[in-house]
JSON list of C-alpha atoms in Angstrom, two decimals:
[
{"chain": "K", "resi": 1, "resn": "UNK", "atom": "CA", "xyz": [15.11, 22.99, -4.05]},
{"chain": "K", "resi": 2, "resn": "UNK", "atom": "CA", "xyz": [15.59, 19.51, -5.42]},
{"chain": "K", "resi": 3, "resn": "UNK", "atom": "CA", "xyz": [15.71, 18.97, -9.15]},
{"chain": "K", "resi": 4, "resn": "UNK", "atom": "CA", "xyz": [13.02, 16.58, -10.32]},
{"chain": "K", "resi": 5, "resn": "UNK", "atom": "CA", "xyz": [14.33, 13.74, -12.45]},
{"chain": "K", "resi": 6, "resn": "UNK", "atom": "CA", "xyz": [12.05, 12.99, -15.36]},
{"chain": "K", "resi": 7, "resn": "UNK", "atom": "CA", "xyz": [12.16, 9.61, -17.05]},
{"chain": "K", "resi": 8, "resn": "UNK", "atom": "CA", "xyz": [11.88, 9.10, -20.79]},
{"chain": "K", "resi": 9, "resn": "UNK", "atom": "CA", "xyz": [8.38, 7.84, -20.00]},
{"chain": "K", "resi": 10, "resn": "UNK", "atom": "CA", "xyz": [6.58, 8.54, -16.73]},
{"chain": "K", "resi": 11, "resn": "UNK", "atom": "CA", "xyz": [4.39, 5.89, -15.18]},
{"chain": "K", "resi": 12, "resn": "UNK", "atom": "CA", "xyz": [1.64, 5.87, -12.60]},
{"chain": "K", "resi": 13, "resn": "UNK", "atom": "CA", "xyz": [0.96, 2.62, -10.77]},
{"chain": "K", "resi": 14, "resn": "UNK", "atom": "CA", "xyz": [-2.55, 1.52, -11.71]},
{"chain": "K", "resi": 15, "resn": "UNK", "atom": "CA", "xyz": [-2.90, -1.28, -9.17]},
{"chain": "K", "resi": 16, "resn": "UNK", "atom": "CA", "xyz": [-0.96, -3.55, -6.84]},
{"chain": "K", "resi": 17, "resn": "UNK", "atom": "CA", "xyz": [-2.05, -7.17, -6.40]},
{"chain": "K", "resi": 18, "resn": "UNK", "atom": "CA", "xyz": [-1.38, -9.15, -3.23]},
{"chain": "K", "resi": 19, "resn": "UNK", "atom": "CA", "xyz": [-1.90, -12.91, -3.10]},
{"chain": "K", "resi": 20, "resn": "UNK", "atom": "CA", "xyz": [-3.76, -13.40, 0.20]},
{"chain": "K", "resi": 21, "resn": "UNK", "atom": "CA", "xyz": [-4.90, -16.41, 2.19]},
{"chain": "K", "resi": 22, "resn": "UNK", "atom": "CA", "xyz": [-7.73, -14.68, 4.09]},
{"chain": "K", "resi": 23, "resn": "UNK", "atom": "CA", "xyz": [-9.34, -11.95, 1.95]},
{"chain": "K", "resi": 24, "resn": "UNK", "atom": "CA", "xyz": [-11.89, -10.94, 4.62]},
{"chain": "K", "resi": 25, "resn": "UNK", "atom": "CA", "xyz": [-9.20, -10.45, 7.28]},
{"chain": "K", "resi": 26, "resn": "UNK", "atom": "CA", "xyz": [-7.08, -8.44, 4.85]},
{"chain": "K", "resi": 27, "resn": "UNK", "atom": "CA", "xyz": [-9.99, -6.23, 3.73]},
{"chain": "K", "resi": 28, "resn": "UNK", "atom": "CA", "xyz": [-10.82, -5.50, 7.37]},
{"chain": "K", "resi": 29, "resn": "UNK", "atom": "CA", "xyz": [-7.19, -4.58, 8.12]},
{"chain": "K", "resi": 30, "resn": "UNK", "atom": "CA", "xyz": [-6.81, -2.23, 5.16]},
{"chain": "K", "resi": 31, "resn": "UNK", "atom": "CA", "xyz": [-10.27, -0.68, 5.67]},
{"chain": "K", "resi": 32, "resn": "UNK", "atom": "CA", "xyz": [-10.19, -0.21, 9.43]},
{"chain": "K", "resi": 33, "resn": "UNK", "atom": "CA", "xyz": [-6.55, 0.79, 9.96]},
{"chain": "K", "resi": 34, "resn": "UNK", "atom": "CA", "xyz": [-5.51, 2.40, 6.67]},
{"chain": "K", "resi": 35, "resn": "UNK", "atom": "CA", "xyz": [-8.94, 3.78, 5.77]},
{"chain": "K", "resi": 36, "resn": "UNK", "atom": "CA", "xyz": [-9.01, 2.29, 2.26]},
{"chain": "K", "resi": 37, "resn": "UNK", "atom": "CA", "xyz": [-12.44, 2.13, 0.65]},
{"chain": "K", "resi": 38, "resn": "UNK", "atom": "CA", "xyz": [-13.79, -0.87, -1.26]},
{"chain": "K", "resi": 39, "resn": "UNK", "atom": "CA", "xyz": [-14.28, -0.65, -5.01]},
{"chain": "K", "resi": 40, "resn": "UNK", "atom": "CA", "xyz": [-17.35, -2.22, -6.56]},
{"chain": "K", "resi": 41, "resn": "UNK", "atom": "CA", "xyz": [-16.73, -4.11, -9.78]},
{"chain": "K", "resi": 42, "resn": "UNK", "atom": "CA", "xyz": [-18.14, -2.19, -12.72]},
{"chain": "K", "resi": 43, "resn": "UNK", "atom": "CA", "xyz": [-18.61, -5.33, -14.80]},
{"chain": "K", "resi": 44, "resn": "UNK", "atom": "CA", "xyz": [-19.61, -7.59, -11.90]},
{"chain": "K", "resi": 45, "resn": "UNK", "atom": "CA", "xyz": [-16.90, -10.09, -12.88]},
{"chain": "K", "resi": 46, "resn": "UNK", "atom": "CA", "xyz": [-14.37, -9.46, -10.11]},
{"chain": "K", "resi": 47, "resn": "UNK", "atom": "CA", "xyz": [-13.99, -12.50, -7.90]},
{"chain": "K", "resi": 48, "resn": "UNK", "atom": "CA", "xyz": [-11.62, -10.68, -5.54]},
{"chain": "K", "resi": 49, "resn": "UNK", "atom": "CA", "xyz": [-11.79, -7.62, -3.28]},
{"chain": "K", "resi": 50, "resn": "UNK", "atom": "CA", "xyz": [-10.35, -4.30, -4.47]},
{"chain": "K", "resi": 51, "resn": "UNK", "atom": "CA", "xyz": [-9.64, -1.26, -2.31]},
{"chain": "K", "resi": 52, "resn": "UNK", "atom": "CA", "xyz": [-8.97, 2.33, -3.39]},
{"chain": "K", "resi": 53, "resn": "UNK", "atom": "CA", "xyz": [-5.48, 3.66, -2.51]},
{"chain": "K", "resi": 54, "resn": "UNK", "atom": "CA", "xyz": [-6.12, 6.99, -4.23]},
{"chain": "K", "resi": 55, "resn": "UNK", "atom": "CA", "xyz": [-8.00, 8.33, -7.25]},
{"chain": "K", "resi": 56, "resn": "UNK", "atom": "CA", "xyz": [-5.68, 6.49, -9.63]},
{"chain": "K", "resi": 57, "resn": "UNK", "atom": "CA", "xyz": [-4.52, 3.35, -7.83]},
{"chain": "K", "resi": 58, "resn": "UNK", "atom": "CA", "xyz": [-6.16, 0.27, -6.35]},
{"chain": "K", "resi": 59, "resn": "UNK", "atom": "CA", "xyz": [-5.02, -2.57, -4.10]},
{"chain": "K", "resi": 60, "resn": "UNK", "atom": "CA", "xyz": [-6.39, -5.91, -5.30]},
{"chain": "K", "resi": 61, "resn": "UNK", "atom": "CA", "xyz": [-6.47, -8.91, -2.96]},
{"chain": "K", "resi": 62, "resn": "UNK", "atom": "CA", "xyz": [-6.37, -12.23, -4.82]},
{"chain": "K", "resi": 63, "resn": "UNK", "atom": "CA", "xyz": [-7.76, -15.20, -2.86]},
{"chain": "K", "resi": 64, "resn": "UNK", "atom": "CA", "xyz": [-6.06, -18.64, -3.08]},
{"chain": "K", "resi": 65, "resn": "UNK", "atom": "CA", "xyz": [-8.10, -19.93, -6.06]},
{"chain": "K", "resi": 66, "resn": "UNK", "atom": "CA", "xyz": [-6.45, -17.22, -8.14]},
{"chain": "K", "resi": 67, "resn": "UNK", "atom": "CA", "xyz": [-2.81, -17.90, -7.23]},
{"chain": "K", "resi": 68, "resn": "UNK", "atom": "CA", "xyz": [-2.25, -21.40, -5.84]},
{"chain": "K", "resi": 69, "resn": "UNK", "atom": "CA", "xyz": [-0.71, -24.22, -7.86]},
{"chain": "K", "resi": 70, "resn": "UNK", "atom": "CA", "xyz": [-4.18, -25.41, -8.84]},
{"chain": "K", "resi": 71, "resn": "UNK", "atom": "CA", "xyz": [-5.15, -22.01, -10.28]},
{"chain": "K", "resi": 72, "resn": "UNK", "atom": "CA", "xyz": [-5.46, -21.43, -13.99]},
{"chain": "K", "resi": 73, "resn": "UNK", "atom": "CA", "xyz": [-2.71, -18.97, -15.05]},
{"chain": "K", "resi": 74, "resn": "UNK", "atom": "CA", "xyz": [-0.81, -19.79, -11.83]},
{"chain": "K", "resi": 75, "resn": "UNK", "atom": "CA", "xyz": [1.30, -16.82, -10.71]},
{"chain": "K", "resi": 76, "resn": "UNK", "atom": "CA", "xyz": [1.96, -18.14, -7.21]},
{"chain": "K", "resi": 77, "resn": "UNK", "atom": "CA", "xyz": [5.25, -16.33, -6.73]},
{"chain": "K", "resi": 78, "resn": "UNK", "atom": "CA", "xyz": [5.84, -14.25, -3.65]},
{"chain": "K", "resi": 79, "resn": "UNK", "atom": "CA", "xyz": [8.39, -11.65, -4.61]},
{"chain": "K", "resi": 80, "resn": "UNK", "atom": "CA", "xyz": [7.03, -8.43, -3.11]},
{"chain": "K", "resi": 81, "resn": "UNK", "atom": "CA", "xyz": [9.49, -6.74, -0.74]},
{"chain": "K", "resi": 82, "resn": "UNK", "atom": "CA", "xyz": [7.20, -3.91, 0.39]},
{"chain": "K", "resi": 83, "resn": "UNK", "atom": "CA", "xyz": [4.61, -1.36, -0.65]},
{"chain": "K", "resi": 84, "resn": "UNK", "atom": "CA", "xyz": [5.39, 2.28, 0.11]},
{"chain": "K", "resi": 85, "resn": "UNK", "atom": "CA", "xyz": [2.47, 4.60, 0.79]},
{"chain": "K", "resi": 86, "resn": "UNK", "atom": "CA", "xyz": [2.97, 8.38, 0.90]},
{"chain": "K", "resi": 87, "resn": "UNK", "atom": "CA", "xyz": [0.73, 10.31, 3.28]},
{"chain": "K", "resi": 88, "resn": "UNK", "atom": "CA", "xyz": [0.43, 13.86, 4.52]},
{"chain": "K", "resi": 89, "resn": "UNK", "atom": "CA", "xyz": [2.35, 14.16, 7.81]},
{"chain": "K", "resi": 90, "resn": "UNK", "atom": "CA", "xyz": [-0.77, 14.42, 9.99]},
{"chain": "K", "resi": 91, "resn": "UNK", "atom": "CA", "xyz": [-2.29, 11.33, 8.33]},
{"chain": "K", "resi": 92, "resn": "UNK", "atom": "CA", "xyz": [1.05, 9.54, 8.83]},
{"chain": "K", "resi": 93, "resn": "UNK", "atom": "CA", "xyz": [0.86, 10.35, 12.55]},
{"chain": "K", "resi": 94, "resn": "UNK", "atom": "CA", "xyz": [-2.78, 9.24, 12.68]},
{"chain": "K", "resi": 95, "resn": "UNK", "atom": "CA", "xyz": [-1.95, 5.93, 10.98]},
{"chain": "K", "resi": 96, "resn": "UNK", "atom": "CA", "xyz": [0.89, 5.31, 13.43]},
{"chain": "K", "resi": 97, "resn": "UNK", "atom": "CA", "xyz": [-1.58, 5.82, 16.30]},
{"chain": "K", "resi": 98, "resn": "UNK", "atom": "CA", "xyz": [-4.21, 3.54, 14.75]},
{"chain": "K", "resi": 99, "resn": "UNK", "atom": "CA", "xyz": [-1.68, 0.76, 14.27]},
{"chain": "K", "resi": 100, "resn": "UNK", "atom": "CA", "xyz": [-0.43, 1.09, 17.84]},
{"chain": "K", "resi": 101, "resn": "UNK", "atom": "CA", "xyz": [-3.99, 1.03, 19.21]},
{"chain": "K", "resi": 102, "resn": "UNK", "atom": "CA", "xyz": [-4.69, -2.13, 17.18]},
{"chain": "K", "resi": 103, "resn": "UNK", "atom": "CA", "xyz": [-1.54, -3.85, 18.47]},
{"chain": "K", "resi": 104, "resn": "UNK", "atom": "CA", "xyz": [0.22, -3.78, 15.08]},
{"chain": "K", "resi": 105, "resn": "UNK", "atom": "CA", "xyz": [3.96, -3.64, 15.68]},
{"chain": "K", "resi": 106, "resn": "UNK", "atom": "CA", "xyz": [6.13, -1.05, 13.94]},
{"chain": "K", "resi": 107, "resn": "UNK", "atom": "CA", "xyz": [8.97, -3.24, 12.66]},
{"chain": "K", "resi": 108, "resn": "UNK", "atom": "CA", "xyz": [11.30, -0.47, 11.49]},
{"chain": "K", "resi": 109, "resn": "UNK", "atom": "CA", "xyz": [11.55, 3.26, 12.09]},
{"chain": "K", "resi": 110, "resn": "UNK", "atom": "CA", "xyz": [10.37, 5.91, 12.23]},
{"chain": "K", "resi": 111, "resn": "UNK", "atom": "CA", "xyz": [13.55, 7.10, 10.54]},
{"chain": "K", "resi": 112, "resn": "UNK", "atom": "CA", "xyz": [14.82, 9.31, 7.73]},
{"chain": "K", "resi": 113, "resn": "UNK", "atom": "CA", "xyz": [14.41, 7.50, 4.43]},
{"chain": "K", "resi": 114, "resn": "UNK", "atom": "CA", "xyz": [15.30, 8.20, 0.82]},
{"chain": "K", "resi": 115, "resn": "UNK", "atom": "CA", "xyz": [12.14, 7.72, -1.24]},
{"chain": "K", "resi": 116, "resn": "UNK", "atom": "CA", "xyz": [11.26, 8.31, -4.88]},
{"chain": "K", "resi": 117, "resn": "UNK", "atom": "CA", "xyz": [10.69, 12.04, -4.23]},
{"chain": "K", "resi": 118, "resn": "UNK", "atom": "CA", "xyz": [13.69, 12.67, -1.99]},
{"chain": "K", "resi": 119, "resn": "UNK", "atom": "CA", "xyz": [14.32, 12.56, 1.75]},
{"chain": "K", "resi": 120, "resn": "UNK", "atom": "CA", "xyz": [11.32, 11.54, 3.82]},
{"chain": "K", "resi": 121, "resn": "UNK", "atom": "CA", "xyz": [10.43, 9.98, 7.16]},
{"chain": "K", "resi": 122, "resn": "UNK", "atom": "CA", "xyz": [9.15, 6.41, 7.20]},
{"chain": "K", "resi": 123, "resn": "UNK", "atom": "CA", "xyz": [8.15, 3.46, 9.33]},
{"chain": "K", "resi": 124, "resn": "UNK", "atom": "CA", "xyz": [7.38, -0.14, 8.38]},
{"chain": "K", "resi": 125, "resn": "UNK", "atom": "CA", "xyz": [4.70, -2.51, 9.59]},
{"chain": "K", "resi": 126, "resn": "UNK", "atom": "CA", "xyz": [3.21, -5.78, 8.39]},
{"chain": "K", "resi": 127, "resn": "UNK", "atom": "CA", "xyz": [-0.35, -6.60, 7.41]},
{"chain": "K", "resi": 128, "resn": "UNK", "atom": "CA", "xyz": [-1.98, -9.76, 8.85]},
{"chain": "K", "resi": 129, "resn": "UNK", "atom": "CA", "xyz": [-0.35, -11.96, 6.18]},
{"chain": "K", "resi": 130, "resn": "UNK", "atom": "CA", "xyz": [3.15, -10.56, 6.58]},
{"chain": "K", "resi": 131, "resn": "UNK", "atom": "CA", "xyz": [3.30, -8.12, 3.66]},
{"chain": "K", "resi": 132, "resn": "UNK", "atom": "CA", "xyz": [5.59, -5.22, 4.57]},
{"chain": "K", "resi": 133, "resn": "UNK", "atom": "CA", "xyz": [4.00, -1.78, 4.28]},
{"chain": "K", "resi": 134, "resn": "UNK", "atom": "CA", "xyz": [6.02, 1.42, 4.47]},
{"chain": "K", "resi": 135, "resn": "UNK", "atom": "CA", "xyz": [4.27, 4.61, 5.57]},
{"chain": "K", "resi": 136, "resn": "UNK", "atom": "CA", "xyz": [6.19, 7.67, 4.35]},
{"chain": "K", "resi": 137, "resn": "UNK", "atom": "CA", "xyz": [5.83, 11.43, 4.40]},
{"chain": "K", "resi": 138, "resn": "UNK", "atom": "CA", "xyz": [7.96, 14.15, 2.85]},
{"chain": "K", "resi": 139, "resn": "UNK", "atom": "CA", "xyz": [8.34, 17.08, 5.27]},
{"chain": "K", "resi": 140, "resn": "UNK", "atom": "CA", "xyz": [9.87, 19.48, 2.73]},
{"chain": "K", "resi": 141, "resn": "UNK", "atom": "CA", "xyz": [7.49, 18.93, -0.17]},
{"chain": "K", "resi": 142, "resn": "UNK", "atom": "CA", "xyz": [3.97, 20.09, -0.93]},
{"chain": "K", "resi": 143, "resn": "UNK", "atom": "CA", "xyz": [1.15, 17.73, -0.13]},
{"chain": "K", "resi": 144, "resn": "UNK", "atom": "CA", "xyz": [0.28, 15.65, -3.18]},
{"chain": "K", "resi": 145, "resn": "UNK", "atom": "CA", "xyz": [-1.70, 12.95, -1.39]},
{"chain": "K", "resi": 146, "resn": "UNK", "atom": "CA", "xyz": [-5.05, 14.69, -1.50]},
{"chain": "K", "resi": 147, "resn": "UNK", "atom": "CA", "xyz": [-5.06, 14.97, 2.26]},
{"chain": "K", "resi": 148, "resn": "UNK", "atom": "CA", "xyz": [-4.69, 17.97, 4.55]},
{"chain": "K", "resi": 149, "resn": "UNK", "atom": "CA", "xyz": [-1.22, 19.32, 5.34]}
]
């Protein structure tokens, strides 16, 4: 049994924001292949699409007016290396099949990989705008993704 390392303060990622050129293409990719569901803005003020990763975390897709040089509060930096998504093993296998069927290339793996929770199995692929996504499962740990084992 692995010992769990506890930080002085534990964090949960609330949301991840990707700067995207084609929001509609990206929404379709994440909805159809990864099964993410759209989130409706509670205040009606969102000018960007949001998708639900899990009960606690969202993926926000900022269109060019929000991140280009002309944007107010310009944050147009591209420094994301990859996003790692943990899935139950059967959902991991299903995702791999969906990506293959859609012609999305697996760019790395599947291979053993050291993740935040220990030793897992992972593969990498890219979304339509080149963001690297890692799909990971932990074979020796209980399912904490909300999905079936």
